CSV table of C-alpha atoms in Angstrom, one decimal:
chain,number,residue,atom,x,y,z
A,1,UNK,CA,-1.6,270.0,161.3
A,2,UNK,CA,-4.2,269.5,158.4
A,3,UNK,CA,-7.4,268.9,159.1
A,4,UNK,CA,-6.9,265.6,157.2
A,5,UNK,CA,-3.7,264.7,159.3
A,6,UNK,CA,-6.1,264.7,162.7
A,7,UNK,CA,-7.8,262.0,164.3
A,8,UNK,CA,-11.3,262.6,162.6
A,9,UNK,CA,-9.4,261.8,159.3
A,10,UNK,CA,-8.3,258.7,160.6
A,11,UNK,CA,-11.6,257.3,162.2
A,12,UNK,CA,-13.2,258.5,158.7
A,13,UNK,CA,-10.5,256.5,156.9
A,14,UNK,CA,-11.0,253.5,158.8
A,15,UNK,CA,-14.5,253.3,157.9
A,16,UNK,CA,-14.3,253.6,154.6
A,17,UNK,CA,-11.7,250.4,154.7
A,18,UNK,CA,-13.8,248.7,156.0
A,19,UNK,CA,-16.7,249.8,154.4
A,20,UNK,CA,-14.4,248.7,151.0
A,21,UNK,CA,-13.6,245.4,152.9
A,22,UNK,CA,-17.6,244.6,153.3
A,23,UNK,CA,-18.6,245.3,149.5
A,24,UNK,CA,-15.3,242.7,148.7
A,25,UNK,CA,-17.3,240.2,150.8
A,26,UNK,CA,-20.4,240.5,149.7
A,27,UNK,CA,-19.3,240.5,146.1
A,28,UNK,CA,-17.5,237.5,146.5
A,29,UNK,CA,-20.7,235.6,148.5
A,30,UNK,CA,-23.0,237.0,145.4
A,31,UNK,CA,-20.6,235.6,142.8
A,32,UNK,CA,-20.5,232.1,144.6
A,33,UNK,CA,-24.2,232.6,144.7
A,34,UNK,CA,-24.8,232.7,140.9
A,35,UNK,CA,-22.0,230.6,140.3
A,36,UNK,CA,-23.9,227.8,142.5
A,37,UNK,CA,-27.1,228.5,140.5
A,38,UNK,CA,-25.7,228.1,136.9
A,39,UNK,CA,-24.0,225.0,138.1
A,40,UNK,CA,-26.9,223.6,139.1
A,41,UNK,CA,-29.0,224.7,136.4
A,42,UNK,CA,-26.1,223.1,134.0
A,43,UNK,CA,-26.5,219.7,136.2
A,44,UNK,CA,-30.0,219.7,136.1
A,45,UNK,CA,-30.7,219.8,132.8
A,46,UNK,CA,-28.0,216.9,132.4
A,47,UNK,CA,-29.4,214.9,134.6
A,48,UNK,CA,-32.9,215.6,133.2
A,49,UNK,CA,-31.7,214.8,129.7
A,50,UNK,CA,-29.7,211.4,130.8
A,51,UNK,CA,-32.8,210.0,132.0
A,52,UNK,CA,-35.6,211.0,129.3
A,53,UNK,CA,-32.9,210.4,126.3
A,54,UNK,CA,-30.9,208.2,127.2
A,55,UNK,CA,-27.5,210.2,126.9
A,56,UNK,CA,-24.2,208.3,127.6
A,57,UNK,CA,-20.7,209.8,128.7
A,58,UNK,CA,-19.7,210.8,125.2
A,59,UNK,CA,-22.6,213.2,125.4
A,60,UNK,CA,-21.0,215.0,128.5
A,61,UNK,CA,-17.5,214.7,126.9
A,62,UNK,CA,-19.3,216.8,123.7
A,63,UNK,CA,-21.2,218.6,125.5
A,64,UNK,CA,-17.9,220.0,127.8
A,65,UNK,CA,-16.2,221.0,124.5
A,66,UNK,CA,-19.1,223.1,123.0
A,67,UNK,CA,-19.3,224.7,125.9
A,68,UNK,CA,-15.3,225.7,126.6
A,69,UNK,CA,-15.2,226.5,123.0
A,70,UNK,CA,-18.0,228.9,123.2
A,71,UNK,CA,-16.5,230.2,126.7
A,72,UNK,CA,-13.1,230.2,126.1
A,73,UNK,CA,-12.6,232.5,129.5
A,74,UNK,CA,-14.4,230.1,131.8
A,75,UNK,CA,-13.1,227.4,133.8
A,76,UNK,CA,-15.0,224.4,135.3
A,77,UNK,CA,-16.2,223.1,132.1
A,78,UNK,CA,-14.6,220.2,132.2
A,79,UNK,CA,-16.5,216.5,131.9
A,80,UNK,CA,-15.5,215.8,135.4
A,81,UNK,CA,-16.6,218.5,136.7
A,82,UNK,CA,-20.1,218.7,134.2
A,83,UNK,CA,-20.3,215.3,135.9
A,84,UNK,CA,-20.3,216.5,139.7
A,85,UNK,CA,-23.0,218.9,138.8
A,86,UNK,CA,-25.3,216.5,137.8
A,87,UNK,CA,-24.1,214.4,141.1
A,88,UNK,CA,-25.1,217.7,142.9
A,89,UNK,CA,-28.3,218.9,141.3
A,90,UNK,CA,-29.6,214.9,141.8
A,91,UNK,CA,-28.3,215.4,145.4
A,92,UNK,CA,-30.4,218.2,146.0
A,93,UNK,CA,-33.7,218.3,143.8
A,94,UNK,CA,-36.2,219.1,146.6
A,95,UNK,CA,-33.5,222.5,147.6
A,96,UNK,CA,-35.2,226.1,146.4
A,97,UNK,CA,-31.3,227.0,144.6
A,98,UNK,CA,-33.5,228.7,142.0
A,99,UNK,CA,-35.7,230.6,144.3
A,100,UNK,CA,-35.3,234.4,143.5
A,101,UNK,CA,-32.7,235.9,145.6
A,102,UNK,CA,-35.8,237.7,147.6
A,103,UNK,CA,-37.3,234.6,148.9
A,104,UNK,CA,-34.5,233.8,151.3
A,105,UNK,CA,-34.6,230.6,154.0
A,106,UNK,CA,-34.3,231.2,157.7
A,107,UNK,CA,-30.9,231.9,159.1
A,108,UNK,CA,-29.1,229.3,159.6
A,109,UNK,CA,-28.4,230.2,163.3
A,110,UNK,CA,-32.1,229.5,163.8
A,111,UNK,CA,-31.6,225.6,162.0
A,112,UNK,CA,-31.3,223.3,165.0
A,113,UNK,CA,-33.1,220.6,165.7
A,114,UNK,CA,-33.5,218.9,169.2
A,115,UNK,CA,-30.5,216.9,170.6
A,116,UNK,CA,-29.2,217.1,166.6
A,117,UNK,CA,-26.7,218.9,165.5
A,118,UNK,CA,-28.2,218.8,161.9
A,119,UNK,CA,-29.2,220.8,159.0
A,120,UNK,CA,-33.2,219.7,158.4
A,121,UNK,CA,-34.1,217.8,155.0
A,122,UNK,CA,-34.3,220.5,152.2
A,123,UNK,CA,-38.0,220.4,152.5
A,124,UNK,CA,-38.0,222.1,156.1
A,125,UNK,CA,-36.0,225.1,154.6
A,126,UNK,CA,-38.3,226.3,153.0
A,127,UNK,CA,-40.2,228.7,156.0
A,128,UNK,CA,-38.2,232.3,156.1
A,129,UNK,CA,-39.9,235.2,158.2
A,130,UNK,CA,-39.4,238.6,156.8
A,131,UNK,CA,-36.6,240.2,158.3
A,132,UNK,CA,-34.5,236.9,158.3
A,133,UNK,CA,-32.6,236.6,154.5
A,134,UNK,CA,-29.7,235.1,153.8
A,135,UNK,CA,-28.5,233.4,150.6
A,136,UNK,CA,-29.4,229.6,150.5
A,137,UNK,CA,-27.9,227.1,152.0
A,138,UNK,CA,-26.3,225.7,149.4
A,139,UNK,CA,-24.6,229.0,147.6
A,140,UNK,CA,-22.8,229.4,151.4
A,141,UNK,CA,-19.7,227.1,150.3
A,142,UNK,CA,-17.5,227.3,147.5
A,143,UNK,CA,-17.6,224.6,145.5
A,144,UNK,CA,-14.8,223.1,145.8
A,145,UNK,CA,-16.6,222.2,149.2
A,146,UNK,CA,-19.4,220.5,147.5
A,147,UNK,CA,-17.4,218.2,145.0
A,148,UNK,CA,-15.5,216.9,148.4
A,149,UNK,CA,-18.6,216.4,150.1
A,150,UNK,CA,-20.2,214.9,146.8
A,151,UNK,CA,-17.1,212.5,147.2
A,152,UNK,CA,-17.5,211.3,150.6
A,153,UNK,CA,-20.9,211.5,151.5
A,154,UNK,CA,-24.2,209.8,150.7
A,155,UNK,CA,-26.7,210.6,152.9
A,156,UNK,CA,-28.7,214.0,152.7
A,157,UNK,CA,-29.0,214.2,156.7
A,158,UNK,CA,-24.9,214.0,157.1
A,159,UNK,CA,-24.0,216.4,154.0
A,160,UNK,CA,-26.5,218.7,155.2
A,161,UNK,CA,-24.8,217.9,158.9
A,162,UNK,CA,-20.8,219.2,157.0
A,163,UNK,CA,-22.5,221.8,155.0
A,164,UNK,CA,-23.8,223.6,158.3
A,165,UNK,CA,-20.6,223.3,159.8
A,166,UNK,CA,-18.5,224.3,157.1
A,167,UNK,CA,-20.9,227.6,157.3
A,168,UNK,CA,-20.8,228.0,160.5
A,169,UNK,CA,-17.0,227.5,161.7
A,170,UNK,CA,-15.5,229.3,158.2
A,171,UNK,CA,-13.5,225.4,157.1
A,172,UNK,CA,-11.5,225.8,154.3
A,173,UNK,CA,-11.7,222.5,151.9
A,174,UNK,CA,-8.3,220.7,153.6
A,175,UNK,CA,-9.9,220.9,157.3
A,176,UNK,CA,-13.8,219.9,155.8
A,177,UNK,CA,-11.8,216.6,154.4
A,178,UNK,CA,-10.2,216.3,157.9
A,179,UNK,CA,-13.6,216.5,160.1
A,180,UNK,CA,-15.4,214.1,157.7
A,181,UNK,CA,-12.5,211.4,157.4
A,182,UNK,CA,-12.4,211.9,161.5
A,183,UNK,CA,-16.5,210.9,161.2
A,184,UNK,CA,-17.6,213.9,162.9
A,185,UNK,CA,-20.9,213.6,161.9
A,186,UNK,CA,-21.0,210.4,164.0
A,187,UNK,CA,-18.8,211.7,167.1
A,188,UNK,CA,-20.7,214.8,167.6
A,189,UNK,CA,-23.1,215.2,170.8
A,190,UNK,CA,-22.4,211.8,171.9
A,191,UNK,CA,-20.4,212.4,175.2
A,192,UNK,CA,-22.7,210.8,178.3
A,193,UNK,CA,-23.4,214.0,180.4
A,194,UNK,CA,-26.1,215.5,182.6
A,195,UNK,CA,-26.6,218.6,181.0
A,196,UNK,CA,-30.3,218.2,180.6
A,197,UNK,CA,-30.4,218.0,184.4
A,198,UNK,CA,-27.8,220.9,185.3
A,199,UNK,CA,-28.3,223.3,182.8
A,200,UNK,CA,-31.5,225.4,181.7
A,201,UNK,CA,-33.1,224.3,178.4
A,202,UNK,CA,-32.3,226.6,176.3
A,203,UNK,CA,-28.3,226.2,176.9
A,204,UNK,CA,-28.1,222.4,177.4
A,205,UNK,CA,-28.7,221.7,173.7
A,206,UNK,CA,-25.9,223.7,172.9
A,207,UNK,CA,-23.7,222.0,175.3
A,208,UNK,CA,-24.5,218.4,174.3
A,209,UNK,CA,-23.7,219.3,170.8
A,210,UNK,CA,-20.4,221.4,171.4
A,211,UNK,CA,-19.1,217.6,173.0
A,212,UNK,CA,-18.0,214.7,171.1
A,213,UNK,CA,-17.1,211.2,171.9
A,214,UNK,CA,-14.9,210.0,170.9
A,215,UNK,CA,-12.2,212.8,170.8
A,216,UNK,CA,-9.8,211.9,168.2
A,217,UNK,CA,-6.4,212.6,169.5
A,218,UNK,CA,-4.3,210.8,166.5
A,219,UNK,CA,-1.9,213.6,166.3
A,220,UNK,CA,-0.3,212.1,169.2
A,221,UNK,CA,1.8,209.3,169.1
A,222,UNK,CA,2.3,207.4,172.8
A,223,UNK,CA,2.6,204.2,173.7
A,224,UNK,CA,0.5,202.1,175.8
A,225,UNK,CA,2.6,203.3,179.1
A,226,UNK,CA,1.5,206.5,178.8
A,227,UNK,CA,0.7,208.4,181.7
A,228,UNK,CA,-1.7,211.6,182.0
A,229,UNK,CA,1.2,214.1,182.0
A,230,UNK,CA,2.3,212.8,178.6
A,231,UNK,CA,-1.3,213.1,177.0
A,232,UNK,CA,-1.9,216.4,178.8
A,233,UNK,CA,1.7,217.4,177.6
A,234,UNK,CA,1.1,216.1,174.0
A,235,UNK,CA,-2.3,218.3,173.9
A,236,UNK,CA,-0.5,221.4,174.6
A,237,UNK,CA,2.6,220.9,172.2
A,238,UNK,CA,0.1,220.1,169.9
A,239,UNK,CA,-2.4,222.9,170.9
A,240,UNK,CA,-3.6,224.2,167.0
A,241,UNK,CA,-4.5,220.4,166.5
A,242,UNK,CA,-6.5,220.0,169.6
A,243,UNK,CA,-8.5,223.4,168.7
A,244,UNK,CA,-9.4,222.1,166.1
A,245,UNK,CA,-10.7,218.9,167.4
A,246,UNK,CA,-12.7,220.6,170.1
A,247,UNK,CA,-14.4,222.6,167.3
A,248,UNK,CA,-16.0,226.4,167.7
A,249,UNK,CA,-15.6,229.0,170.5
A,250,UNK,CA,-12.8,227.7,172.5
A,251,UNK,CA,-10.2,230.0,174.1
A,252,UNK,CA,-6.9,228.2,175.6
A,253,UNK,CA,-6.5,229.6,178.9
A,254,UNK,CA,-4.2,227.2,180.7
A,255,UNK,CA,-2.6,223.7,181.7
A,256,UNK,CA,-2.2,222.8,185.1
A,257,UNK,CA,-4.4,225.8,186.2
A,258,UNK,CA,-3.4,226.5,189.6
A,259,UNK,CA,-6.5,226.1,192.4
A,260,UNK,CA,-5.9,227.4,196.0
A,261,UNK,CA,-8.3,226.0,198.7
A,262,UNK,CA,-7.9,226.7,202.1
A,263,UNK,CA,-3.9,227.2,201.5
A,264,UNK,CA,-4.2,223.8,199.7
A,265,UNK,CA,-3.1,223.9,196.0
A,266,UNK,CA,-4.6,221.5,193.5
A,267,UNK,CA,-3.9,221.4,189.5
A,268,UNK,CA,-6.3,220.9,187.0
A,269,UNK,CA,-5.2,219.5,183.9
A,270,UNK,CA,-6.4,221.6,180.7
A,271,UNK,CA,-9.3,224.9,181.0
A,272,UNK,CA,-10.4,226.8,178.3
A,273,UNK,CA,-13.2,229.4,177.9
A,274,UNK,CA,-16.2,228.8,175.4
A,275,UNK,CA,-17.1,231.9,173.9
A,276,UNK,CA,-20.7,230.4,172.3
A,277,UNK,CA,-21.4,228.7,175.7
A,278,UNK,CA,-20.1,231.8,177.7
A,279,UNK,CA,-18.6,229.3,180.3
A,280,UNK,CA,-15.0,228.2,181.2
A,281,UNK,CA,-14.8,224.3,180.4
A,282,UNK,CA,-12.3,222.3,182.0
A,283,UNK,CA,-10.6,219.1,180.4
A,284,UNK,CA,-9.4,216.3,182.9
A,285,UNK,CA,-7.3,213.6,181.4
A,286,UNK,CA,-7.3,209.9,182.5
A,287,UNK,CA,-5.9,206.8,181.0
A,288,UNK,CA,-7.4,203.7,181.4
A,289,UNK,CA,-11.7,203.1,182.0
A,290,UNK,CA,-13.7,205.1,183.6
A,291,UNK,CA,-14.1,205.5,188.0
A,292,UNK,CA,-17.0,207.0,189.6
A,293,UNK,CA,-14.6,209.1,192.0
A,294,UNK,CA,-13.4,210.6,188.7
A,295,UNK,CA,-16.7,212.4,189.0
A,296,UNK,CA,-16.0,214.2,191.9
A,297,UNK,CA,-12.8,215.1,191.4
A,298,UNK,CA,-14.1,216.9,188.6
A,299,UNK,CA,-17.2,217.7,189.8
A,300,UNK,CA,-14.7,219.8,193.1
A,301,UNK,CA,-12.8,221.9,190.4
A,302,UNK,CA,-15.6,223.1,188.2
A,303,UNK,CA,-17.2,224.1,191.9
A,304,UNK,CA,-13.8,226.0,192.7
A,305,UNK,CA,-13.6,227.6,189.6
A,306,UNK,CA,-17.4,229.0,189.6
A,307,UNK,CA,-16.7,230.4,193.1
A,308,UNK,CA,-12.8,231.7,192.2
A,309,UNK,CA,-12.6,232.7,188.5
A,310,UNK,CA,-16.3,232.7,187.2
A,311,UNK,CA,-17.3,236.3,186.7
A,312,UNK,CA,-20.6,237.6,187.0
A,313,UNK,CA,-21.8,237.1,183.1
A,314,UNK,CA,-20.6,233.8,182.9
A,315,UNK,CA,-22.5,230.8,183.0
A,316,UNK,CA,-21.9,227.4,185.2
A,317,UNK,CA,-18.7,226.3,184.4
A,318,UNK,CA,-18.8,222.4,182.6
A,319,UNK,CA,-16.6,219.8,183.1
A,320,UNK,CA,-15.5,217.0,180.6
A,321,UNK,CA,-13.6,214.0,181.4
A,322,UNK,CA,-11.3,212.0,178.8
A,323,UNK,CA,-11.2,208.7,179.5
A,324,UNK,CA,-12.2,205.5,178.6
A,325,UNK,CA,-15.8,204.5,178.9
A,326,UNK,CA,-16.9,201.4,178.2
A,327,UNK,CA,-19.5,201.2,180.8
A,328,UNK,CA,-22.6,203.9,180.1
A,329,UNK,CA,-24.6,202.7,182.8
A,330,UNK,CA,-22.1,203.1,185.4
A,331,UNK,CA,-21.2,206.7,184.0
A,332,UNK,CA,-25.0,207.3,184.1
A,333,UNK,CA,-25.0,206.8,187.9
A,334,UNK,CA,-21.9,208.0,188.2
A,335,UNK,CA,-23.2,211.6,187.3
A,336,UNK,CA,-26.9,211.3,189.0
A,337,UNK,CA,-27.0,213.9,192.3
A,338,UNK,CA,-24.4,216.0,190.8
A,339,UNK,CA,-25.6,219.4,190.4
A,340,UNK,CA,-22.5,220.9,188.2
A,341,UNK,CA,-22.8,220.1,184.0
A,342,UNK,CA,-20.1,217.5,183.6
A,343,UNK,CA,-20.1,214.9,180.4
A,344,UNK,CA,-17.7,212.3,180.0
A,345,UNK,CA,-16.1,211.2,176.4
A,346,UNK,CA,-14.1,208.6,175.2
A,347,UNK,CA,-10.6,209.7,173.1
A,348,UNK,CA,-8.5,207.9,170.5
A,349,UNK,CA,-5.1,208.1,170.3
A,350,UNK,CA,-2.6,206.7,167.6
A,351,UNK,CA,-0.7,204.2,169.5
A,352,UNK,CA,3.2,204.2,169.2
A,353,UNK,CA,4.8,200.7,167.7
A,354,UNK,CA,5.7,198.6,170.8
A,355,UNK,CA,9.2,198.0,170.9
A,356,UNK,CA,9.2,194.6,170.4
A,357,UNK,CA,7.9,194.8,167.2
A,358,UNK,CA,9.6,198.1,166.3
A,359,UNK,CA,13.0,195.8,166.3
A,360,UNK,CA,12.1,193.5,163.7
A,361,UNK,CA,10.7,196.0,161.6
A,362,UNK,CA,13.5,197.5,159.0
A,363,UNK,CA,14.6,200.8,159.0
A,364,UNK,CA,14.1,203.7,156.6
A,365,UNK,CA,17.9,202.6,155.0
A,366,UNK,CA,17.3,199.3,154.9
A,367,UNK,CA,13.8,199.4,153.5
A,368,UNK,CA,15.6,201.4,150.9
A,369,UNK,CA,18.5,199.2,150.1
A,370,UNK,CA,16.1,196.5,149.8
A,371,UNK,CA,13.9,197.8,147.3
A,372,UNK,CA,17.0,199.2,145.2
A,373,UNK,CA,18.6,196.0,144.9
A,374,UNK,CA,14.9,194.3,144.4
A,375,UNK,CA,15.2,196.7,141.4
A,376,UNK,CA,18.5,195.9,140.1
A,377,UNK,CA,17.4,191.8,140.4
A,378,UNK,CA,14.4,193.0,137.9
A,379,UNK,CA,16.1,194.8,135.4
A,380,UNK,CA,19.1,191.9,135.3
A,381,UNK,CA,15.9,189.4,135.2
A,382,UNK,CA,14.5,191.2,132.1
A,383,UNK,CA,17.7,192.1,129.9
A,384,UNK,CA,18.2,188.2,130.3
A,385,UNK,CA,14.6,187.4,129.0
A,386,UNK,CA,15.4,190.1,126.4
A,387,UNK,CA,18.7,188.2,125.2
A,388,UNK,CA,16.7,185.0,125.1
A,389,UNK,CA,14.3,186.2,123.0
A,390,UNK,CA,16.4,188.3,120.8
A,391,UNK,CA,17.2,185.1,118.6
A,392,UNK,CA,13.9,184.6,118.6
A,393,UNK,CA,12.7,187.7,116.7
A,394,UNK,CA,15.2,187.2,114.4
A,395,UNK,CA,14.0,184.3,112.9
A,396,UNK,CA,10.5,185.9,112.8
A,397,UNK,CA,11.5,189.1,110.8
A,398,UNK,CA,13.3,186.4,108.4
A,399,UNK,CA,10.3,184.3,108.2
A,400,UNK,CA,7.8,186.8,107.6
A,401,UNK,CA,10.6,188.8,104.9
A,402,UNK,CA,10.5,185.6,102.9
A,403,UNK,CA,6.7,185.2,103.2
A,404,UNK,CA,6.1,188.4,101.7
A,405,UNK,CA,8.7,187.7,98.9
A,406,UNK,CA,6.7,184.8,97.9
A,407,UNK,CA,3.4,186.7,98.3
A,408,UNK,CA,5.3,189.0,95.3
């Protein structure tokens, strides 16, 4: 054996993959970086221009050709898109994008604010300590990202709110469009809980803002007779959608998780393991409104489970209940005295035609036949419009022959 055919040679080649893999990374985050700046630069001075002189949208549709003619290699000159980068240097005037790449904000790890899952208006990113640079904000995303978010948001607080997220959990564009058409912005940290009572400070933010309410289950397609089971076994045909929808950090570990108490076996309905909480979390499915004794159901498994499973580095297990909850004030009570973290969230689910009406509804074939022969009934309906007005024409053409003849 060569020394290069050992196992030093390998642990050396390994590193230097993934020393390779790094420098691809960061080249791509620095070329996104300058590639955010010029864009904004090129919007700024649009929008600048627009308002001092006036310029209208044959100015942009000029100014787009100059440009692709004296940059024949670059792409994203087009008006549209010289369009979304005045939208996106108006959206953000007050954000440092210029700032030399030394003057860095904070880490964005370190942006939370109390009982908000929000990134802070631009003018509280300013503060960075030393040791703590990262790129800006904005020049995290691709920009694809920002002309979706240009699209369907308004507010500075809520894009601020996707752009965080879209950092944080790695989205790629299709799943950004997905979270903000499912209103996540308004969903998230709103489950009732009693986390502030159960948990220590410093990890009871983080678990009101890992929760939602309501959970949007629309991937599923039941009727109103549903039972548990069926949502419970929806959820776990359907497990990639629901990860999604549960957001970052969880780890499927099982459905009807087998408890054993005193020889007495008892099934809980979904468990997973948070990762960024450091906790197992169990999910307990109801249909219909909300019961106190829910509570304690709940509140005896996540009590089995930190005495059974929990290991030593784990933190208190937390326990959410799906269910309907019209009623805060009785889920309030519901979960004073309880000493384990448990919230409670509402869920929506995309309700299955009822049979009644799915009978007088046509089918796929007929639905087809019908627009076919709706078709067919136009074009006859035409050619005979066509034939009467054939004659018509003819005497117009004659008409206007002799006309000119007399002209002559």
């Amino acid at each position: 054996m060569t020394p290069l055919q050992n196992k030093d040679y390998q642990t050396l080649l390994n590193g230097l993959k993934e020393k390779i893999r790094q420098a691809r990374v960061k080249a791509i985050h620095a070329a996104n970086f300058h590639l955010i700046q010029v864009y904004w630069e090129i919007g700024n001075t649009i929008a600048q221009q627009e308002q001092a002189e006036g310029w209208g949208a044959k100015t942009v549709d000029n100014l787009s050709k100059d440009l692709k003619a004296e940059f024949t290699d670059m792409k994203g000159l087009s008006p549209r898109n010289l369009r979304y980068m005045r939208d996106f240097a108006n959206a953000y005037t007050l954000f440092p994008i210029l700032q030399p790449l030394a003057a860095k904000l904070r880490s964005t790890n370190s942006l939370k604010i109390k009982n908000k899952v929000l990134q802070p208006p631009a003018a509280k990113l300013h503060t960075a300590s030393d040791d703590q640079f990262v790129q800006p904000l904005l020049a995290q995303i691709p920009w694809t990202h920002h002309t979706i978010i240009l699209d369907k948001i308004k507010t500075a607080e809520e894009r601020y709110f996707y752009i965080h997220k879209t950092i944080e959990n790695g989205w790629s564009k299709n799943v950004l469009s997905l979270q903000i058409e499912s209103g996540l912005y308004k969903r998230q940290g709103k489950a009732i809980n009693n986390f502030s009572q159960t948990l220590p400070a410093s990890d009871s933010d983080l678990a009101a803002q890992t929760f939602k309410s309501p959970y949007i289950l629309e991937f599923l397609s039941l009727s109103e007779a549903a039972k548990e089971r069926d949502v419970e076994r929806g959820l776990t045909e359907h497990l990639k959608k629901f990860m999604l929808e549960l957001g970052r950090g969880f780890a499927y570990v099982g459905n009807q998780y087998n408890l054993n108490v005193e020889g007495d076996d008892y099934f809980l309905d979904l468990l997973f393991y948070n990762y960024h909480l450091h906790c197992f979390v169990v999910f307990e499915l109801k249909i219909g409104e909300f019961k106190p004794e829910f509570a304690g159901k709940l509140n005896f498994y996540i009590n089995t489970i930190n005495q059974q499973i929990k290991g030593a580095g784990d933190k208190p297990t937390i326990g959410i209940l799906l269910c309907k909850t019209p009623n805060d004030t009785v889920v309030k009570y519901s979960l004073q005295g309880i000493e384990t973290p448990i919230g409670v969230a509402d869920y929506k689910l995309k309700q299955a035609l009822p049979k009644e009406l799915k009978s007088e509804l046509p089918s796929v074939k007929e639905l087809e036949s019908i627009l076919n022969t709706k078709a067919e009934e136009r074009k006859a309906s035409f050619e005979k419009q066509l034939e009467k007005l054939k004659p018509l024409i003819g005497k117009y053409k004659n008409h206007r022959s002799k006309t000119q003849k007399n002209k002559t």
